[in-house]
């Protein structure tokens, strides 16, 4: 059972590292700034535990690295080796465009395809499809980097993302509680 | 021409099959036989491979064996998934050589259609045989169609007879029964079938001596018959599968096996069939294996079903199948081409569950899919079905992950739940980060580091309870009792990871500055309870998932195991 704990520990370790960097760098930070820094550190730490193997982690880190001020933090948390790997992998983001164009092509093809379904079923099918499509759109917006994923990989990424979010939430909660306790004393 | 190719295949098959057959088939055989595995097996590839081999090696009189095999797999209800995959394979294999349709690609499409018909036919027989030998893929695919297949008493007898077939190559093939089943049907009936020519070859030799003559007749007559015809024959009653190539293949295989058509005779018939264009490629043999014709149809070649049908008809002579296979086959082929790469990767992951099959999937480029009965065998639809099945499998995982999703069925509702859950988790993260920001005026985490230690320790507690590391529990009490200095000194009992982490944090803390010594003795006591609860909670929730997490990048097969 070392696996479950080690993930949390990895995350916590990286997160603490990031937070310490944040704390040491700036002297005065507004509450919102702090919150952002905490969240950023947590997200990056979470993504780095995946060592850029999943799409969402890469997208998350890529987004975080966009601002220069965050870049240092990101690199620190990630470690130089990982950030290199990440930059290489971010090149694959370009391939997402290919995926997107493929999708567009596929969609245009499907439109031309004629399906023989009973008329009463067509309505139900189309409604169901629309619902599912709407929801997948929403899910794509939720999962980082989900825009350029096909349905199947989106679900896989969601799975992984949910697990990571859970870890993040549990660790943060524990830390928050512990801090509260310590502050109470 | 198809016939030429098929002839060649036949010859090659014989030699190859015995080699390939056993290796691939038997591997699958074990796995395939299990019904459970069938359902989850996304890739029909292993099956197709096996089938091909089976058929090839079955050159001997395994035809009868085929029959016996066929029935069992059909029983399995998991067909849906297998069908999807089979279809793809059919498409891909159709064009390529198909020694038994296993060759990736072409035959797959053929199989798909063939499987359908076979399924129908085989269901009845399978239930009779209860062999459960059938390839997992086939079962998944077949069940749907097979269930409708009427059971033929004569068919049953034959199936039973074949189950005890122990002669020649088939005996080997039959033993695993998992794959061979798919193959066997082909082999027995396959004689007439073109695509699986190799399969057919085997079948012919097997027990189809009688069928041979019939086949010949039928071949001519059948011209337009699909594999489904064969299925009917096998089931003798059913020709409901007429339109289902798979059914045909089933019937044929059954019939042929039953009739003990000679392989030699079958071969000749097969040649005819190949020409006639049983569209299912041998690669698609995976389906109920019984219907080589069905396999052929699905293959890349758009042979007319008539050829295949004749094969099947030999046994029964119920020429009713229309030649729909040809069109579907071509389409299937196209689909197969489109899908293989993307699906292959994914399916390989799923193969983990299949066990023995997992060895083959990685090599497969295409997913062998078999069209289900009553469903369009359009290559597009087949590929879509595969896609859908994969997605539904993934959704199952999500169901376990997202609380309250177990009772929900349907993509839209489940997606809704998933969205809500992800949103709630993200909001929690935001809230907690805000909370931490308020609690720490200066992002001062010196104490946090200490807390981290305790967090780790508290984690260690429950984790050890979970069996993670007995040392941790032991270390835990001393930690609190010892002096602060001792605490930092290191906890011998802690696990490696926690130790490392702790040391890191400790070192960081010391670097940041001491001052945490005082609260140390008090904090653990206070935190312990609270953290312990939290940890237990989290552990309880996350333990099973974390293992998944860590294996997140692992193929889904692992996830399944852990779940």
GROMACS .gro file of N, CA and C in nm, chain B residues 396-495:
model
  300
  581UNK      N    1  -1.726   0.305  -1.715
  581UNK     CA    2  -1.746   0.218  -1.599
  581UNK      C    3  -1.645   0.251  -1.491
  582UNK      N    4  -1.525   0.276  -1.534
  582UNK     CA    5  -1.426   0.315  -1.435
  582UNK      C    6  -1.467   0.442  -1.365
  583UNK      N    7  -1.512   0.531  -1.445
  583UNK     CA    8  -1.553   0.658  -1.386
  583UNK      C    9  -1.667   0.637  -1.288
  584UNK      N   10  -1.748   0.543  -1.319
  584UNK     CA   11  -1.860   0.516  -1.230
  584UNK      C   12  -1.811   0.478  -1.091
  585UNK      N   13  -1.708   0.401  -1.090
  585UNK     CA   14  -1.655   0.361  -0.960
  585UNK      C   15  -1.589   0.478  -0.890
  586UNK      N   16  -1.537   0.564  -0.968
  586UNK     CA   17  -1.461   0.673  -0.909
  586UNK      C   18  -1.553   0.781  -0.854
  587UNK      N   19  -1.648   0.814  -0.932
  587UNK     CA   20  -1.737   0.922  -0.892
  587UNK      C   21  -1.843   0.866  -0.797
  588UNK      N   22  -1.856   0.924  -0.684
  588UNK     CA   23  -1.953   0.870  -0.589
  588UNK      C   24  -2.095   0.894  -0.637
  589UNK      N   25  -2.173   0.794  -0.615
  589UNK     CA   26  -2.314   0.809  -0.650
  589UNK      C   27  -2.343   0.787  -0.795
  590UNK      N   28  -2.251   0.726  -0.862
  590UNK     CA   29  -2.271   0.707  -1.006
  590UNK      C   30  -2.301   0.563  -1.040
  591UNK      N   31  -2.306   0.481  -0.942
  591UNK     CA   32  -2.319   0.339  -0.973
  591UNK      C   33  -2.456   0.306  -1.027
  592UNK      N   34  -2.553   0.379  -0.983
  592UNK     CA   35  -2.687   0.345  -1.028
  592UNK      C   36  -2.725   0.418  -1.155
  593UNK      N   37  -2.637   0.502  -1.194
  593UNK     CA   38  -2.673   0.582  -1.311
  593UNK      C   39  -2.634   0.508  -1.437
  594UNK      N   40  -2.720   0.508  -1.528
  594UNK     CA   41  -2.687   0.449  -1.658
  594UNK      C   42  -2.711   0.553  -1.765
  595UNK      N   43  -2.636   0.544  -1.866
  595UNK     CA   44  -2.653   0.641  -1.973
  595UNK      C   45  -2.540   0.741  -1.969
  596UNK      N   46  -2.496   0.768  -2.086
  596UNK     CA   47  -2.380   0.854  -2.096
  596UNK      C   48  -2.407   0.993  -2.045
  597UNK      N   49  -2.518   1.049  -2.085
  597UNK     CA   50  -2.542   1.189  -2.054
  597UNK      C   51  -2.548   1.211  -1.904
  598UNK      N   52  -2.621   1.124  -1.837
  598UNK     CA   53  -2.636   1.143  -1.692
  598UNK      C   54  -2.502   1.122  -1.623
  599UNK      N   55  -2.431   1.023  -1.669
  599UNK     CA   56  -2.303   0.998  -1.605
  599UNK      C   57  -2.207   1.113  -1.629
  600UNK      N   58  -2.207   1.162  -1.748
  600UNK     CA   59  -2.122   1.278  -1.776
  600UNK      C   60  -2.161   1.393  -1.687
  601UNK      N   61  -2.288   1.405  -1.665
  601UNK     CA   62  -2.335   1.512  -1.577
  601UNK      C   63  -2.275   1.496  -1.438
  602UNK      N   64  -2.282   1.376  -1.388
  602UNK     CA   65  -2.229   1.350  -1.255
  602UNK      C   66  -2.079   1.377  -1.251
  603UNK      N   67  -2.013   1.333  -1.355
  603UNK     CA   68  -1.868   1.353  -1.358
  603UNK      C   69  -1.836   1.501  -1.359
  604UNK      N   70  -1.910   1.575  -1.436
  604UNK     CA   71  -1.885   1.719  -1.441
  604UNK      C   72  -1.908   1.781  -1.305
  605UNK      N   73  -2.015   1.740  -1.242
  605UNK     CA   74  -2.041   1.796  -1.110
  605UNK      C   75  -1.930   1.763  -1.012
  606UNK      N   76  -1.886   1.643  -1.021
  606UNK     CA   77  -1.782   1.600  -0.927
  606UNK      C   78  -1.652   1.676  -0.951
  607UNK      N   79  -1.615   1.687  -1.074
  607UNK     CA   80  -1.491   1.759  -1.104
  607UNK      C   81  -1.503   1.904  -1.062
  608UNK      N   82  -1.618   1.962  -1.088
  608UNK     CA   83  -1.637   2.101  -1.047
  608UNK      C   84  -1.630   2.114  -0.895
  609UNK      N   85  -1.690   2.021  -0.827
  609UNK     CA   86  -1.687   2.031  -0.681
  609UNK      C   87  -1.545   2.013  -0.629
  610UNK      N   88  -1.471   1.924  -0.689
  610UNK     CA   89  -1.333   1.906  -0.644
  610UNK      C   90  -1.252   2.031  -0.671
  611UNK      N   91  -1.271   2.087  -0.783
  611UNK     CA   92  -1.195   2.209  -0.814
  611UNK      C   93  -1.233   2.321  -0.719
  612UNK      N   94  -1.359   2.329  -0.688
  612UNK     CA   95  -1.401   2.433  -0.594
  612UNK      C   96  -1.343   2.408  -0.456
  613UNK      N   97  -1.335   2.284  -0.420
  613UNK     CA   98  -1.275   2.252  -0.291
  613UNK      C   99  -1.130   2.296  -0.286
  614UNK      N  100  -1.062   2.272  -0.395
  614UNK     CA  101  -0.922   2.313  -0.400
  614UNK      C  102  -0.911   2.464  -0.382
  615UNK      N  103  -0.996   2.533  -0.449
  615UNK     CA  104  -0.993   2.678  -0.437
  615UNK      C  105  -1.022   2.720  -0.293
  616UNK      N  106  -1.121   2.662  -0.237
  616UNK     CA  107  -1.159   2.697  -0.102
  616UNK      C  108  -1.048   2.667  -0.004
  617UNK      N  109  -0.989   2.553  -0.019
  617UNK     CA  110  -0.883   2.516   0.074
  617UNK      C  111  -0.761   2.605   0.056
  618UNK      N  112  -0.733   2.640  -0.065
  618UNK     CA  113  -0.617   2.728  -0.085
  618UNK      C  114  -0.646   2.865  -0.025
  619UNK      N  115  -0.769   2.907  -0.035
  619UNK     CA  116  -0.805   3.034   0.027
  619UNK      C  117  -0.794   3.024   0.179
  620UNK      N  118  -0.836   2.911   0.226
  620UNK     CA  119  -0.829   2.890   0.371
  620UNK      C  120  -0.685   2.891   0.419
  621UNK      N  121  -0.603   2.826   0.345
  621UNK     CA  122  -0.462   2.825   0.382
  621UNK      C  123  -0.403   2.965   0.373
  622UNK      N  124  -0.447   3.038   0.276
  622UNK     CA  125  -0.397   3.174   0.263
  622UNK      C  126  -0.436   3.258   0.384
  623UNK      N  127  -0.555   3.238   0.433
  623UNK     CA  128  -0.597   3.314   0.550
  623UNK      C  129  -0.525   3.268   0.675
  624UNK      N  130  -0.502   3.140   0.680
  624UNK     CA  131  -0.437   3.087   0.800
  624UNK      C  132  -0.292   3.129   0.807
  625UNK      N  133  -0.229   3.137   0.695
  625UNK     CA  134  -0.089   3.176   0.693
  625UNK      C  135  -0.075   3.317   0.641
  626UNK      N  136  -0.054   3.406   0.727
  626UNK     CA  137  -0.043   3.545   0.682
  626UNK      C  138   0.075   3.568   0.589
  627UNK      N  139   0.177   3.490   0.606
  627UNK     CA  140   0.293   3.518   0.522
  627UNK      C  141   0.339   3.396   0.446
  628UNK      N  142   0.248   3.312   0.419
  628UNK     CA  143   0.289   3.189   0.350
  628UNK      C  144   0.403   3.124   0.427
  629UNK      N  145   0.388   3.138   0.551
  629UNK     CA  146   0.493   3.084   0.635
  629UNK      C  147   0.462   2.938   0.662
  630UNK      N  148   0.546   2.857   0.613
  630UNK     CA  149   0.516   2.715   0.627
  630UNK      C  150   0.618   2.641   0.709
  631UNK      N  151   0.679   2.713   0.792
  631UNK     CA  152   0.769   2.640   0.881
  631UNK      C  153   0.691   2.539   0.961
  632UNK      N  154   0.587   2.589   1.013
  632UNK     CA  155   0.504   2.497   1.090
  632UNK      C  156   0.439   2.396   0.997
  633UNK      N  157   0.419   2.444   0.878
  633UNK     CA  158   0.361   2.352   0.783
  633UNK      C  159   0.451   2.234   0.764
  634UNK      N  160   0.576   2.264   0.759
  634UNK     CA  161   0.668   2.153   0.743
  634UNK      C  162   0.652   2.055   0.858
  635UNK      N  163   0.637   2.112   0.971
  635UNK     CA  164   0.617   2.026   1.086
  635UNK      C  165   0.487   1.950   1.072
  636UNK      N  166   0.393   2.023   1.028
  636UNK     CA  167   0.265   1.958   1.007
  636UNK      C  168   0.278   1.848   0.904
  637UNK      N  169   0.354   1.882   0.807
  637UNK     CA  170   0.372   1.781   0.702
  637UNK      C  171   0.428   1.654   0.763
  638UNK      N  172   0.520   1.677   0.851
  638UNK     CA  173   0.577   1.561   0.918
  638UNK      C  174   0.466   1.484   0.987
  639UNK      N  175   0.387   1.560   1.057
  639UNK     CA  176   0.282   1.491   1.129
  639UNK      C  177   0.181   1.433   1.033
  640UNK      N  178   0.160   1.506   0.930
  640UNK     CA  179   0.067   1.453   0.833
  640UNK      C  180   0.118   1.322   0.779
  641UNK      N  181   0.244   1.326   0.753
  641UNK     CA  182   0.302   1.202   0.704
  641UNK      C  183   0.292   1.095   0.809
  642UNK      N  184   0.318   1.138   0.927
  642UNK     CA  185   0.313   1.038   1.033
  642UNK      C  186   0.173   0.987   1.051
  643UNK      N  187   0.083   1.080   1.051
  643UNK     CA  188  -0.053   1.034   1.068
  643UNK      C  189  -0.094   0.948   0.951
  644UNK      N  190  -0.040   0.980   0.841
  644UNK     CA  191  -0.070   0.895   0.726
  644UNK      C  192  -0.010   0.760   0.747
  645UNK      N  193   0.103   0.766   0.806
  645UNK     CA  194   0.169   0.638   0.829
  645UNK      C  195   0.085   0.552   0.920
  646UNK      N  196   0.021   0.616   1.012
  646UNK     CA  197  -0.059   0.537   1.104
  646UNK      C  198  -0.163   0.454   1.033
  647UNK      N  199  -0.251   0.522   0.967
  647UNK     CA  200  -0.355   0.445   0.899
  647UNK      C  201  -0.295   0.355   0.792
  648UNK      N  202  -0.194   0.404   0.730
  648UNK     CA  203  -0.139   0.321   0.624
  648UNK      C  204  -0.083   0.193   0.681
  649UNK      N  205  -0.023   0.206   0.795
  649UNK     CA  206   0.027   0.082   0.852
  649UNK      C  207  -0.090  -0.006   0.889
  650UNK      N  208  -0.192   0.059   0.933
  650UNK     CA  209  -0.310  -0.022   0.962
  650UNK      C  210  -0.352  -0.095   0.837
  651UNK      N  211  -0.331  -0.030   0.728
  651UNK     CA  212  -0.369  -0.093   0.603
  651UNK      C  213  -0.266  -0.195   0.560
  652UNK      N  214  -0.164  -0.201   0.639
  652UNK     CA  215  -0.065  -0.299   0.600
  652UNK      C  216   0.049  -0.238   0.522
  653UNK      N  217   0.051  -0.111   0.525
  653UNK     CA  218   0.154  -0.045   0.446
  653UNK      C  219   0.291  -0.072   0.506
  654UNK      N  220   0.301  -0.044   0.631
  654UNK     CA  221   0.432  -0.065   0.693
  654UNK      C  222   0.412  -0.074   0.842
  655UNK      N  223   0.436  -0.184   0.894
  655UNK     CA  224   0.415  -0.200   1.038
  655UNK      C  225   0.506  -0.109   1.119
  656UNK      N  226   0.615  -0.075   1.061
  656UNK     CA  227   0.707   0.008   1.137
  656UNK      C  228   0.648   0.143   1.169
  657UNK      N  229   0.567   0.186   1.081
  657UNK     CA  230   0.518   0.322   1.098
  657UNK      C  231   0.437   0.334   1.224
  658UNK      N  232   0.355   0.239   1.246
  658UNK     CA  233   0.276   0.249   1.367
  658UNK      C  234   0.365   0.250   1.488
  659UNK      N  235   0.463   0.170   1.480
  659UNK     CA  236   0.551   0.165   1.596
  659UNK      C  237   0.622   0.297   1.610
  660UNK      N  238   0.659   0.352   1.501
  660UNK     CA  239   0.732   0.477   1.510
  660UNK      C  240   0.642   0.589   1.556
  661UNK      N  241   0.521   0.573   1.527
  661UNK     CA  242   0.430   0.682   1.555
  661UNK      C  243   0.426   0.716   1.703
  662UNK      N  244   0.396   0.621   1.785
  662UNK     CA  245   0.390   0.655   1.928
  662UNK      C  246   0.522   0.712   1.977
  663UNK      N  247   0.630   0.648   1.943
  663UNK     CA  248   0.754   0.704   1.998
  663UNK      C  249   0.775   0.846   1.949
  664UNK      N  250   0.725   0.873   1.835
  664UNK     CA  251   0.746   1.007   1.782
  664UNK      C  252   0.689   1.110   1.877
  665UNK      N  253   0.576   1.082   1.920
  665UNK     CA  254   0.514   1.181   2.006
  665UNK      C  255   0.576   1.184   2.144
  666UNK      N  256   0.623   1.073   2.181
  666UNK     CA  257   0.675   1.070   2.317
  666UNK      C  258   0.816   1.126   2.324
  667UNK      N  259   0.883   1.111   2.215
  667UNK     CA  260   1.024   1.152   2.222
  667UNK      C  261   1.036   1.303   2.225
  668UNK      N  262   1.154   1.342   2.249
  668UNK     CA  263   1.181   1.483   2.250
  668UNK      C  264   1.172   1.540   2.110
  669UNK      N  265   1.155   1.664   2.103
  669UNK     CA  266   1.151   1.725   1.969
  669UNK      C  267   1.276   1.693   1.891
  670UNK      N  268   1.383   1.696   1.960
  670UNK     CA  269   1.505   1.666   1.887
  670UNK      C  270   1.501   1.525   1.832
  671UNK      N  271   1.450   1.438   1.913
  671UNK     CA  272   1.445   1.300   1.866
  671UNK      C  273   1.353   1.289   1.746
  672UNK      N  274   1.253   1.365   1.754
  672UNK     CA  275   1.158   1.358   1.643
  672UNK      C  276   1.227   1.393   1.514
  673UNK      N  277   1.305   1.495   1.525
  673UNK     CA  278   1.373   1.532   1.403
  673UNK      C  279   1.481   1.433   1.370
  674UNK      N  280   1.529   1.370   1.472
  674UNK     CA  281   1.637   1.278   1.446
  674UNK      C  282   1.601   1.174   1.343
  675UNK      N  283   1.480   1.144   1.340
  675UNK     CA  284   1.444   1.043   1.240
  675UNK      C  285   1.364   0.934   1.307
  676UNK      N  286   1.274   0.890   1.234
  676UNK     CA  287   1.188   0.786   1.289
  676UNK      C  288   1.226   0.656   1.220
  677UNK      N  289   1.284   0.574   1.291
  677UNK     CA  290   1.329   0.449   1.228
  677UNK      C  291   1.214   0.368   1.173
  678UNK      N  292   1.104   0.381   1.239
  678UNK     CA  293   0.996   0.296   1.194
  678UNK      C  294   0.929   0.342   1.065
  679UNK      N  295   0.944   0.464   1.035
  679UNK     CA  296   0.868   0.515   0.921
  679UNK      C  297   0.912   0.448   0.793
  680UNK      N  298   0.824   0.445   0.706
  680UNK     CA  299   0.855   0.387   0.576
  680UNK      C  300   0.959   0.471   0.505
   0.00000   0.00000   0.00000
